[in-house]
Amino acid sequence: MTASPNRIAIDADVAKVARCPSVPVILDAVVELTSLRFAAVARVTETEWTACAVRDDLGFGLKPGDDLVVKTTICDEIRQHHQPVIFGHASAHPLFKTHHTPLQYGLESYVSVPIFRRNGDFFGTLCAIDSAPSQIDADPVKLKTICLFARLVGYQLDIVDDLSENMSRLQDAQSGHAVREEEVTHTEREIRGMLQPVVTGLYLLRASDVLGTADRAILADMEASCAAIATMLRDRLNQDGRVKA
């Protein structure tokens, strides 16, 4: 079965996150900072929640490329309002004790912050969860730190894109250089092919016994002109890849 364009794009984003060397370190740092046993970078769209990178000490069971139904996640709400969400004891929280996400997934502790690209586009979330209560929401410095980590993930994604674009440009330049060199070589051969009969004729004339001194002087000028034409055309081809007018 052929994957949909949306799925192809999401799979490409999962692969892109996998090329960000700092992401595993960031997930380790989030787990150490929060003491929550599951952390992930998720790609979140209107229709998809997909894990891109995971640190799972909780046994939650998700791995990179796995999906959750987006409407069952708080990340879907973050996609819409672009604000962090944090709580340390869902069953005792005035809002989240009846929220469908902690009830469905058995969560007590939760923190999730948005990840943005350089152009301001929402990419997804950096989140951490646990089935046990915690004091994650008692220290605002932790939330600020996680927000900084999310910014680092966004920066890494931009760097990966920039690197891919530059590599593509380099390959195009190398390919263009190879094509140009081939064109230069082909054109030079054509020019030499056109000049060869003239050069051969001049050689035969120079070997003739019937030419006088004045004629041989003209002959020498013609030979010099042929050599100059070949050199000039070769130089111009090297500069432009074409014969200048």
PDB file of N, CA, C and O in Angstrom, residues 106-176:
ATOM      1  N   GLY A 106      -3.576   6.929  32.073  1.00  0.00           N
ATOM      2  CA  GLY A 106      -3.132   6.668  33.439  1.00  0.00           C
ATOM      3  C   GLY A 106      -1.998   7.566  33.886  1.00  0.00           C
ATOM      4  O   GLY A 106      -1.069   7.116  34.567  1.00  0.00           O
ATOM      5  N   LEU A 107      -2.067   8.842  33.553  1.00  0.00           N
ATOM      6  CA  LEU A 107      -0.985   9.777  33.860  1.00  0.00           C
ATOM      7  C   LEU A 107      -1.284  10.565  35.128  1.00  0.00           C
ATOM      8  O   LEU A 107      -2.422  10.992  35.364  1.00  0.00           O
ATOM      9  N   GLU A 108      -0.257  10.785  35.911  1.00  0.00           N
ATOM     10  CA  GLU A 108      -0.352  11.694  37.053  1.00  0.00           C
ATOM     11  C   GLU A 108       0.525  12.931  36.825  1.00  0.00           C
ATOM     12  O   GLU A 108       0.126  14.041  37.143  1.00  0.00           O
ATOM     13  N   SER A 109       1.725  12.698  36.291  1.00  0.00           N
ATOM     14  CA  SER A 109       2.664  13.801  36.058  1.00  0.00           C
ATOM     15  C   SER A 109       2.806  14.035  34.565  1.00  0.00           C
ATOM     16  O   SER A 109       2.887  13.076  33.772  1.00  0.00           O
ATOM     17  N   TYR A 110       2.880  15.325  34.207  1.00  0.00           N
ATOM     18  CA  TYR A 110       2.907  15.641  32.771  1.00  0.00           C
ATOM     19  C   TYR A 110       3.526  17.021  32.564  1.00  0.00           C
ATOM     20  O   TYR A 110       3.230  17.964  33.300  1.00  0.00           O
ATOM     21  N   VAL A 111       4.390  17.115  31.559  1.00  0.00           N
ATOM     22  CA  VAL A 111       4.863  18.415  31.100  1.00  0.00           C
ATOM     23  C   VAL A 111       5.071  18.325  29.595  1.00  0.00           C
ATOM     24  O   VAL A 111       5.624  17.339  29.090  1.00  0.00           O
ATOM     25  N   SER A 112       4.603  19.323  28.886  1.00  0.00           N
ATOM     26  CA  SER A 112       4.775  19.346  27.429  1.00  0.00           C
ATOM     27  C   SER A 112       4.875  20.797  26.980  1.00  0.00           C
ATOM     28  O   SER A 112       4.084  21.647  27.413  1.00  0.00           O
ATOM     29  N   VAL A 113       5.877  21.064  26.142  1.00  0.00           N
ATOM     30  CA  VAL A 113       6.103  22.431  25.658  1.00  0.00           C
ATOM     31  C   VAL A 113       6.214  22.400  24.132  1.00  0.00           C
ATOM     32  O   VAL A 113       6.669  21.399  23.554  1.00  0.00           O
ATOM     33  N   PRO A 114       5.803  23.480  23.477  1.00  0.00           N
ATOM     34  CA  PRO A 114       5.825  23.483  22.004  1.00  0.00           C
ATOM     35  C   PRO A 114       7.237  23.624  21.441  1.00  0.00           C
ATOM     36  O   PRO A 114       8.099  24.266  22.046  1.00  0.00           O
ATOM     37  N   ILE A 115       7.439  23.026  20.275  1.00  0.00           N
ATOM     38  CA  ILE A 115       8.673  23.172  19.494  1.00  0.00           C
ATOM     39  C   ILE A 115       8.326  23.947  18.235  1.00  0.00           C
ATOM     40  O   ILE A 115       7.405  23.571  17.502  1.00  0.00           O
ATOM     41  N   PHE A 116       9.056  25.025  17.994  1.00  0.00           N
ATOM     42  CA  PHE A 116       8.818  25.855  16.817  1.00  0.00           C
ATOM     43  C   PHE A 116      10.042  25.828  15.903  1.00  0.00           C
ATOM     44  O   PHE A 116      11.179  25.704  16.360  1.00  0.00           O
ATOM     45  N   ARG A 117       9.785  25.975  14.620  1.00  0.00           N
ATOM     46  CA  ARG A 117      10.851  26.136  13.651  1.00  0.00           C
ATOM     47  C   ARG A 117      11.262  27.603  13.571  1.00  0.00           C
ATOM     48  O   ARG A 117      10.599  28.497  14.110  1.00  0.00           O
ATOM     49  N   ARG A 118      12.361  27.874  12.872  1.00  0.00           N
ATOM     50  CA  ARG A 118      12.898  29.227  12.770  1.00  0.00           C
ATOM     51  C   ARG A 118      11.886  30.202  12.178  1.00  0.00           C
ATOM     52  O   ARG A 118      11.836  31.375  12.562  1.00  0.00           O
ATOM     53  N   ASN A 119      11.061  29.725  11.238  1.00  0.00           N
ATOM     54  CA  ASN A 119      10.079  30.600  10.592  1.00  0.00           C
ATOM     55  C   ASN A 119       8.806  30.771  11.408  1.00  0.00           C
ATOM     56  O   ASN A 119       7.860  31.413  10.967  1.00  0.00           O
ATOM     57  N   GLY A 120       8.779  30.187  12.617  1.00  0.00           N
ATOM     58  CA  GLY A 120       7.620  30.324  13.493  1.00  0.00           C
ATOM     59  C   GLY A 120       6.613  29.198  13.381  1.00  0.00           C
ATOM     60  O   GLY A 120       5.638  29.160  14.149  1.00  0.00           O
ATOM     61  N   ASP A 121       6.810  28.268  12.446  1.00  0.00           N
ATOM     62  CA  ASP A 121       5.880  27.157  12.294  1.00  0.00           C
ATOM     63  C   ASP A 121       5.957  26.226  13.497  1.00  0.00           C
ATOM     64  O   ASP A 121       7.042  25.940  14.021  1.00  0.00           O
ATOM     65  N   PHE A 122       4.805  25.745  13.914  1.00  0.00           N
ATOM     66  CA  PHE A 122       4.734  24.770  15.008  1.00  0.00           C
ATOM     67  C   PHE A 122       5.142  23.407  14.469  1.00  0.00           C
ATOM     68  O   PHE A 122       4.604  22.927  13.462  1.00  0.00           O
ATOM     69  N   PHE A 123       6.092  22.750  15.139  1.00  0.00           N
ATOM     70  CA  PHE A 123       6.545  21.421  14.721  1.00  0.00           C
ATOM     71  C   PHE A 123       5.895  20.324  15.561  1.00  0.00           C
ATOM     72  O   PHE A 123       5.414  19.325  15.029  1.00  0.00           O
ATOM     73  N   GLY A 124       5.919  20.508  16.850  1.00  0.00           N
ATOM     74  CA  GLY A 124       5.408  19.470  17.739  1.00  0.00           C
ATOM     75  C   GLY A 124       5.711  19.821  19.172  1.00  0.00           C
ATOM     76  O   GLY A 124       5.712  21.003  19.542  1.00  0.00           O
ATOM     77  N   THR A 125       6.006  18.817  19.988  1.00  0.00           N
ATOM     78  CA  THR A 125       6.212  19.067  21.407  1.00  0.00           C
ATOM     79  C   THR A 125       7.395  18.274  21.951  1.00  0.00           C
ATOM     80  O   THR A 125       7.760  17.223  21.427  1.00  0.00           O
ATOM     81  N   LEU A 126       7.965  18.805  23.006  1.00  0.00           N
ATOM     82  CA  LEU A 126       8.900  18.081  23.863  1.00  0.00           C
ATOM     83  C   LEU A 126       8.135  17.791  25.145  1.00  0.00           C
ATOM     84  O   LEU A 126       7.677  18.730  25.823  1.00  0.00           O
ATOM     85  N   CYS A 127       7.944  16.515  25.448  1.00  0.00           N
ATOM     86  CA  CYS A 127       7.068  16.187  26.564  1.00  0.00           C
ATOM     87  C   CYS A 127       7.688  15.124  27.461  1.00  0.00           C
ATOM     88  O   CYS A 127       8.589  14.380  27.053  1.00  0.00           O
ATOM     89  N   ALA A 128       7.173  15.074  28.696  1.00  0.00           N
ATOM     90  CA  ALA A 128       7.588  14.058  29.654  1.00  0.00           C
ATOM     91  C   ALA A 128       6.369  13.665  30.484  1.00  0.00           C
ATOM     92  O   ALA A 128       5.531  14.520  30.812  1.00  0.00           O
ATOM     93  N   ILE A 129       6.258  12.363  30.804  1.00  0.00           N
ATOM     94  CA  ILE A 129       5.096  11.881  31.544  1.00  0.00           C
ATOM     95  C   ILE A 129       5.524  10.835  32.562  1.00  0.00           C
ATOM     96  O   ILE A 129       6.603  10.254  32.474  1.00  0.00           O
ATOM     97  N   ASP A 130       4.622  10.591  33.528  1.00  0.00           N
ATOM     98  CA  ASP A 130       4.832   9.509  34.482  1.00  0.00           C
ATOM     99  C   ASP A 130       3.469   9.134  35.073  1.00  0.00           C
ATOM    100  O   ASP A 130       2.563   9.979  35.159  1.00  0.00           O
ATOM    101  N   SER A 131       3.365   7.881  35.465  1.00  0.00           N
ATOM    102  CA  SER A 131       2.126   7.409  36.091  1.00  0.00           C
ATOM    103  C   SER A 131       2.091   7.723  37.578  1.00  0.00           C
ATOM    104  O   SER A 131       1.051   7.531  38.231  1.00  0.00           O
ATOM    105  N   ALA A 132       3.200   8.206  38.124  1.00  0.00           N
ATOM    106  CA  ALA A 132       3.279   8.547  39.542  1.00  0.00           C
ATOM    107  C   ALA A 132       3.240  10.062  39.720  1.00  0.00           C
ATOM    108  O   ALA A 132       3.719  10.810  38.863  1.00  0.00           O
ATOM    109  N   PRO A 133       2.678  10.544  40.816  1.00  0.00           N
ATOM    110  CA  PRO A 133       2.694  11.988  41.087  1.00  0.00           C
ATOM    111  C   PRO A 133       4.113  12.498  41.282  1.00  0.00           C
ATOM    112  O   PRO A 133       5.034  11.740  41.606  1.00  0.00           O
ATOM    113  N   SER A 134       4.297  13.793  41.092  1.00  0.00           N
ATOM    114  CA  SER A 134       5.614  14.399  41.272  1.00  0.00           C
ATOM    115  C   SER A 134       5.435  15.855  41.672  1.00  0.00           C
ATOM    116  O   SER A 134       4.309  16.360  41.772  1.00  0.00           O
ATOM    117  N   GLN A 135       6.568  16.528  41.863  1.00  0.00           N
ATOM    118  CA  GLN A 135       6.563  17.955  42.180  1.00  0.00           C
ATOM    119  C   GLN A 135       7.007  18.774  40.967  1.00  0.00           C
ATOM    120  O   GLN A 135       7.522  19.879  41.120  1.00  0.00           O
ATOM    121  N   ILE A 136       6.817  18.242  39.773  1.00  0.00           N
ATOM    122  CA  ILE A 136       7.297  18.902  38.563  1.00  0.00           C
ATOM    123  C   ILE A 136       6.750  20.306  38.411  1.00  0.00           C
ATOM    124  O   ILE A 136       7.430  21.201  37.920  1.00  0.00           O
ATOM    125  N   ASP A 137       5.524  20.544  38.862  1.00  0.00           N
ATOM    126  CA  ASP A 137       4.919  21.869  38.692  1.00  0.00           C
ATOM    127  C   ASP A 137       5.216  22.811  39.855  1.00  0.00           C
ATOM    128  O   ASP A 137       4.732  23.947  39.887  1.00  0.00           O
ATOM    129  N   ALA A 138       6.039  22.369  40.812  1.00  0.00           N
ATOM    130  CA  ALA A 138       6.352  23.212  41.969  1.00  0.00           C
ATOM    131  C   ALA A 138       7.569  24.089  41.732  1.00  0.00           C
ATOM    132  O   ALA A 138       7.821  25.014  42.509  1.00  0.00           O
ATOM    133  N   ASP A 139       8.308  23.840  40.670  1.00  0.00           N
ATOM    134  CA  ASP A 139       9.544  24.584  40.409  1.00  0.00           C
ATOM    135  C   ASP A 139       9.489  25.190  39.013  1.00  0.00           C
ATOM    136  O   ASP A 139       9.694  24.488  38.018  1.00  0.00           O
ATOM    137  N   PRO A 140       9.201  26.498  38.894  1.00  0.00           N
ATOM    138  CA  PRO A 140       9.084  27.130  37.582  1.00  0.00           C
ATOM    139  C   PRO A 140      10.375  27.109  36.774  1.00  0.00           C
ATOM    140  O   PRO A 140      10.348  27.197  35.547  1.00  0.00           O
ATOM    141  N   VAL A 141      11.520  26.978  37.461  1.00  0.00           N
ATOM    142  CA  VAL A 141      12.798  26.929  36.743  1.00  0.00           C
ATOM    143  C   VAL A 141      12.876  25.692  35.858  1.00  0.00           C
ATOM    144  O   VAL A 141      13.425  25.741  34.753  1.00  0.00           O
ATOM    145  N   LYS A 142      12.297  24.592  36.305  1.00  0.00           N
ATOM    146  CA  LYS A 142      12.305  23.367  35.503  1.00  0.00           C
ATOM    147  C   LYS A 142      11.535  23.555  34.205  1.00  0.00           C
ATOM    148  O   LYS A 142      11.974  23.120  33.133  1.00  0.00           O
ATOM    149  N   LEU A 143      10.394  24.203  34.287  1.00  0.00           N
ATOM    150  CA  LEU A 143       9.603  24.446  33.078  1.00  0.00           C
ATOM    151  C   LEU A 143      10.372  25.349  32.112  1.00  0.00           C
ATOM    152  O   LEU A 143      10.393  25.092  30.894  1.00  0.00           O
ATOM    153  N   LYS A 144      11.021  26.392  32.646  1.00  0.00           N
ATOM    154  CA  LYS A 144      11.805  27.276  31.791  1.00  0.00           C
ATOM    155  C   LYS A 144      12.941  26.510  31.113  1.00  0.00           C
ATOM    156  O   LYS A 144      13.241  26.736  29.935  1.00  0.00           O
ATOM    157  N   THR A 145      13.560  25.607  31.851  1.00  0.00           N
ATOM    158  CA  THR A 145      14.656  24.816  31.286  1.00  0.00           C
ATOM    159  C   THR A 145      14.152  23.914  30.164  1.00  0.00           C
ATOM    160  O   THR A 145      14.790  23.791  29.110  1.00  0.00           O
ATOM    161  N   ILE A 146      13.005  23.287  30.373  1.00  0.00           N
ATOM    162  CA  ILE A 146      12.440  22.419  29.336  1.00  0.00           C
ATOM    163  C   ILE A 146      12.070  23.233  28.098  1.00  0.00           C
ATOM    164  O   ILE A 146      12.237  22.777  26.961  1.00  0.00           O
ATOM    165  N   CYS A 147      11.580  24.449  28.301  1.00  0.00           N
ATOM    166  CA  CYS A 147      11.282  25.332  27.164  1.00  0.00           C
ATOM    167  C   CYS A 147      12.556  25.646  26.375  1.00  0.00           C
ATOM    168  O   CYS A 147      12.531  25.701  25.135  1.00  0.00           O
ATOM    169  N   LEU A 148      13.654  25.847  27.088  1.00  0.00           N
ATOM    170  CA  LEU A 148      14.933  26.076  26.408  1.00  0.00           C
ATOM    171  C   LEU A 148      15.371  24.838  25.627  1.00  0.00           C
ATOM    172  O   LEU A 148      15.882  24.943  24.512  1.00  0.00           O
ATOM    173  N   PHE A 149      15.156  23.665  26.220  1.00  0.00           N
ATOM    174  CA  PHE A 149      15.473  22.425  25.514  1.00  0.00           C
ATOM    175  C   PHE A 149      14.656  22.321  24.217  1.00  0.00           C
ATOM    176  O   PHE A 149      15.157  21.880  23.184  1.00  0.00           O
ATOM    177  N   ALA A 150      13.381  22.716  24.287  1.00  0.00           N
ATOM    178  CA  ALA A 150      12.524  22.669  23.096  1.00  0.00           C
ATOM    179  C   ALA A 150      13.042  23.611  22.017  1.00  0.00           C
ATOM    180  O   ALA A 150      13.004  23.286  20.819  1.00  0.00           O
ATOM    181  N   ARG A 151      13.532  24.770  22.446  1.00  0.00           N
ATOM    182  CA  ARG A 151      14.127  25.696  21.464  1.00  0.00           C
ATOM    183  C   ARG A 151      15.358  25.086  20.820  1.00  0.00           C
ATOM    184  O   ARG A 151      15.584  25.242  19.612  1.00  0.00           O
ATOM    185  N   LEU A 152      16.148  24.376  21.607  1.00  0.00           N
ATOM    186  CA  LEU A 152      17.335  23.711  21.059  1.00  0.00           C
ATOM    187  C   LEU A 152      16.950  22.667  20.019  1.00  0.00           C
ATOM    188  O   LEU A 152      17.619  22.524  18.994  1.00  0.00           O
ATOM    189  N   VAL A 153      15.874  21.936  20.271  1.00  0.00           N
ATOM    190  CA  VAL A 153      15.410  20.949  19.288  1.00  0.00           C
ATOM    191  C   VAL A 153      15.026  21.652  17.992  1.00  0.00           C
ATOM    192  O   VAL A 153      15.385  21.211  16.901  1.00  0.00           O
ATOM    193  N   GLY A 154      14.288  22.769  18.116  1.00  0.00           N
ATOM    194  CA  GLY A 154      13.926  23.525  16.926  1.00  0.00           C
ATOM    195  C   GLY A 154      15.140  24.015  16.165  1.00  0.00           C
ATOM    196  O   GLY A 154      15.179  23.934  14.920  1.00  0.00           O
ATOM    197  N   TYR A 155      16.157  24.509  16.879  1.00  0.00           N
ATOM    198  CA  TYR A 155      17.391  24.957  16.231  1.00  0.00           C
ATOM    199  C   TYR A 155      18.072  23.806  15.505  1.00  0.00           C
ATOM    200  O   TYR A 155      18.572  23.956  14.389  1.00  0.00           O
ATOM    201  N   GLN A 156      18.099  22.630  16.138  1.00  0.00           N
ATOM    202  CA  GLN A 156      18.729  21.476  15.518  1.00  0.00           C
ATOM    203  C   GLN A 156      18.015  21.090  14.217  1.00  0.00           C
ATOM    204  O   GLN A 156      18.668  20.751  13.223  1.00  0.00           O
ATOM    205  N   LEU A 157      16.705  21.151  14.220  1.00  0.00           N
ATOM    206  CA  LEU A 157      15.943  20.841  13.006  1.00  0.00           C
ATOM    207  C   LEU A 157      16.294  21.808  11.888  1.00  0.00           C
ATOM    208  O   LEU A 157      16.448  21.409  10.723  1.00  0.00           O
ATOM    209  N   ASP A 158      16.444  23.080  12.229  1.00  0.00           N
ATOM    210  CA  ASP A 158      16.823  24.071  11.225  1.00  0.00           C
ATOM    211  C   ASP A 158      18.222  23.803  10.691  1.00  0.00           C
ATOM    212  O   ASP A 158      18.482  23.940   9.493  1.00  0.00           O
ATOM    213  N   ILE A 159      19.140  23.412  11.580  1.00  0.00           N
ATOM    214  CA  ILE A 159      20.506  23.111  11.160  1.00  0.00           C
ATOM    215  C   ILE A 159      20.528  21.920  10.210  1.00  0.00           C
ATOM    216  O   ILE A 159      21.234  21.923   9.196  1.00  0.00           O
ATOM    217  N   VAL A 160      19.734  20.890  10.518  1.00  0.00           N
ATOM    218  CA  VAL A 160      19.659  19.720   9.636  1.00  0.00           C
ATOM    219  C   VAL A 160      19.139  20.126   8.264  1.00  0.00           C
ATOM    220  O   VAL A 160      19.660  19.684   7.233  1.00  0.00           O
ATOM    221  N   ASP A 161      18.113  20.983   8.228  1.00  0.00           N
ATOM    222  CA  ASP A 161      17.585  21.455   6.940  1.00  0.00           C
ATOM    223  C   ASP A 161      18.634  22.258   6.181  1.00  0.00           C
ATOM    224  O   ASP A 161      18.805  22.094   4.970  1.00  0.00           O
ATOM    225  N   ASP A 162      19.331  23.159   6.898  1.00  0.00           N
ATOM    226  CA  ASP A 162      20.358  23.973   6.247  1.00  0.00           C
ATOM    227  C   ASP A 162      21.465  23.096   5.674  1.00  0.00           C
ATOM    228  O   ASP A 162      21.951  23.336   4.561  1.00  0.00           O
ATOM    229  N   LEU A 163      21.868  22.087   6.438  1.00  0.00           N
ATOM    230  CA  LEU A 163      22.922  21.194   5.977  1.00  0.00           C
ATOM    231  C   LEU A 163      22.479  20.431   4.734  1.00  0.00           C
ATOM    232  O   LEU A 163      23.238  20.307   3.773  1.00  0.00           O
ATOM    233  N   SER A 164      21.241  19.939   4.742  1.00  0.00           N
ATOM    234  CA  SER A 164      20.728  19.202   3.583  1.00  0.00           C
ATOM    235  C   SER A 164      20.671  20.092   2.356  1.00  0.00           C
ATOM    236  O   SER A 164      21.024  19.674   1.243  1.00  0.00           O
ATOM    237  N   GLU A 165      20.234  21.344   2.553  1.00  0.00           N
ATOM    238  CA  GLU A 165      20.138  22.278   1.432  1.00  0.00           C
ATOM    239  C   GLU A 165      21.522  22.595   0.870  1.00  0.00           C
ATOM    240  O   GLU A 165      21.719  22.632  -0.351  1.00  0.00           O
ATOM    241  N   ASN A 166      22.485  22.811   1.760  1.00  0.00           N
ATOM    242  CA  ASN A 166      23.840  23.115   1.294  1.00  0.00           C
ATOM    243  C   ASN A 166      24.476  21.928   0.585  1.00  0.00           C
ATOM    244  O   ASN A 166      25.188  22.096  -0.406  1.00  0.00           O
ATOM    245  N   MET A 167      24.226  20.716   1.081  1.00  0.00           N
ATOM    246  CA  MET A 167      24.738  19.526   0.421  1.00  0.00           C
ATOM    247  C   MET A 167      24.131  19.374  -0.971  1.00  0.00           C
ATOM    248  O   MET A 167      24.811  19.004  -1.928  1.00  0.00           O
ATOM    249  N   SER A 168      22.833  19.694  -1.087  1.00  0.00           N
ATOM    250  CA  SER A 168      22.176  19.613  -2.384  1.00  0.00           C
ATOM    251  C   SER A 168      22.763  20.624  -3.356  1.00  0.00           C
ATOM    252  O   SER A 168      22.997  20.320  -4.536  1.00  0.00           O
ATOM    253  N   ARG A 169      23.027  21.831  -2.859  1.00  0.00           N
ATOM    254  CA  ARG A 169      23.634  22.851  -3.714  1.00  0.00           C
ATOM    255  C   ARG A 169      25.034  22.435  -4.157  1.00  0.00           C
ATOM    256  O   ARG A 169      25.416  22.656  -5.308  1.00  0.00           O
ATOM    257  N   LEU A 170      25.779  21.835  -3.236  1.00  0.00           N
ATOM    258  CA  LEU A 170      27.121  21.384  -3.581  1.00  0.00           C
ATOM    259  C   LEU A 170      27.076  20.298  -4.646  1.00  0.00           C
ATOM    260  O   LEU A 170      27.862  20.324  -5.605  1.00  0.00           O
ATOM    261  N   GLN A 171      26.147  19.366  -4.496  1.00  0.00           N
ATOM    262  CA  GLN A 171      26.014  18.301  -5.490  1.00  0.00           C
ATOM    263  C   GLN A 171      25.613  18.869  -6.847  1.00  0.00           C
ATOM    264  O   GLN A 171      26.103  18.427  -7.886  1.00  0.00           O
ATOM    265  N   ASP A 172      24.689  19.862  -6.823  1.00  0.00           N
ATOM    266  CA  ASP A 172      24.280  20.500  -8.082  1.00  0.00           C
ATOM    267  C   ASP A 172      25.461  21.207  -8.728  1.00  0.00           C
ATOM    268  O   ASP A 172      25.641  21.152  -9.951  1.00  0.00           O
ATOM    269  N   ALA A 173      26.262  21.889  -7.888  1.00  0.00           N
ATOM    270  CA  ALA A 173      27.423  22.604  -8.428  1.00  0.00           C
ATOM    271  C   ALA A 173      28.432  21.636  -9.018  1.00  0.00           C
ATOM    272  O   ALA A 173      28.993  21.873 -10.095  1.00  0.00           O
ATOM    273  N   GLN A 174      28.653  20.527  -8.314  1.00  0.00           N
ATOM    274  CA  GLN A 174      29.591  19.532  -8.818  1.00  0.00           C
ATOM    275  C   GLN A 174      29.091  18.909 -10.110  1.00  0.00           C
ATOM    276  O   GLN A 174      29.854  18.678 -11.047  1.00  0.00           O
ATOM    277  N   SER A 175      27.777  18.651 -10.150  1.00  0.00           N
ATOM    278  CA  SER A 175      27.186  18.090 -11.364  1.00  0.00           C
ATOM    279  C   SER A 175      27.283  19.082 -12.507  1.00  0.00           C
ATOM    280  O   SER A 175      27.636  18.719 -13.639  1.00  0.00           O
ATOM    281  N   GLY A 176      26.979  20.373 -12.217  1.00  0.00           N
ATOM    282  CA  GLY A 176      27.072  21.409 -13.245  1.00  0.00           C
ATOM    283  C   GLY A 176      28.495  21.581 -13.746  1.00  0.00           C
ATOM    284  O   GLY A 176      28.720  21.788 -14.944  1.00  0.00           O
TER     285      GLY A 176
END
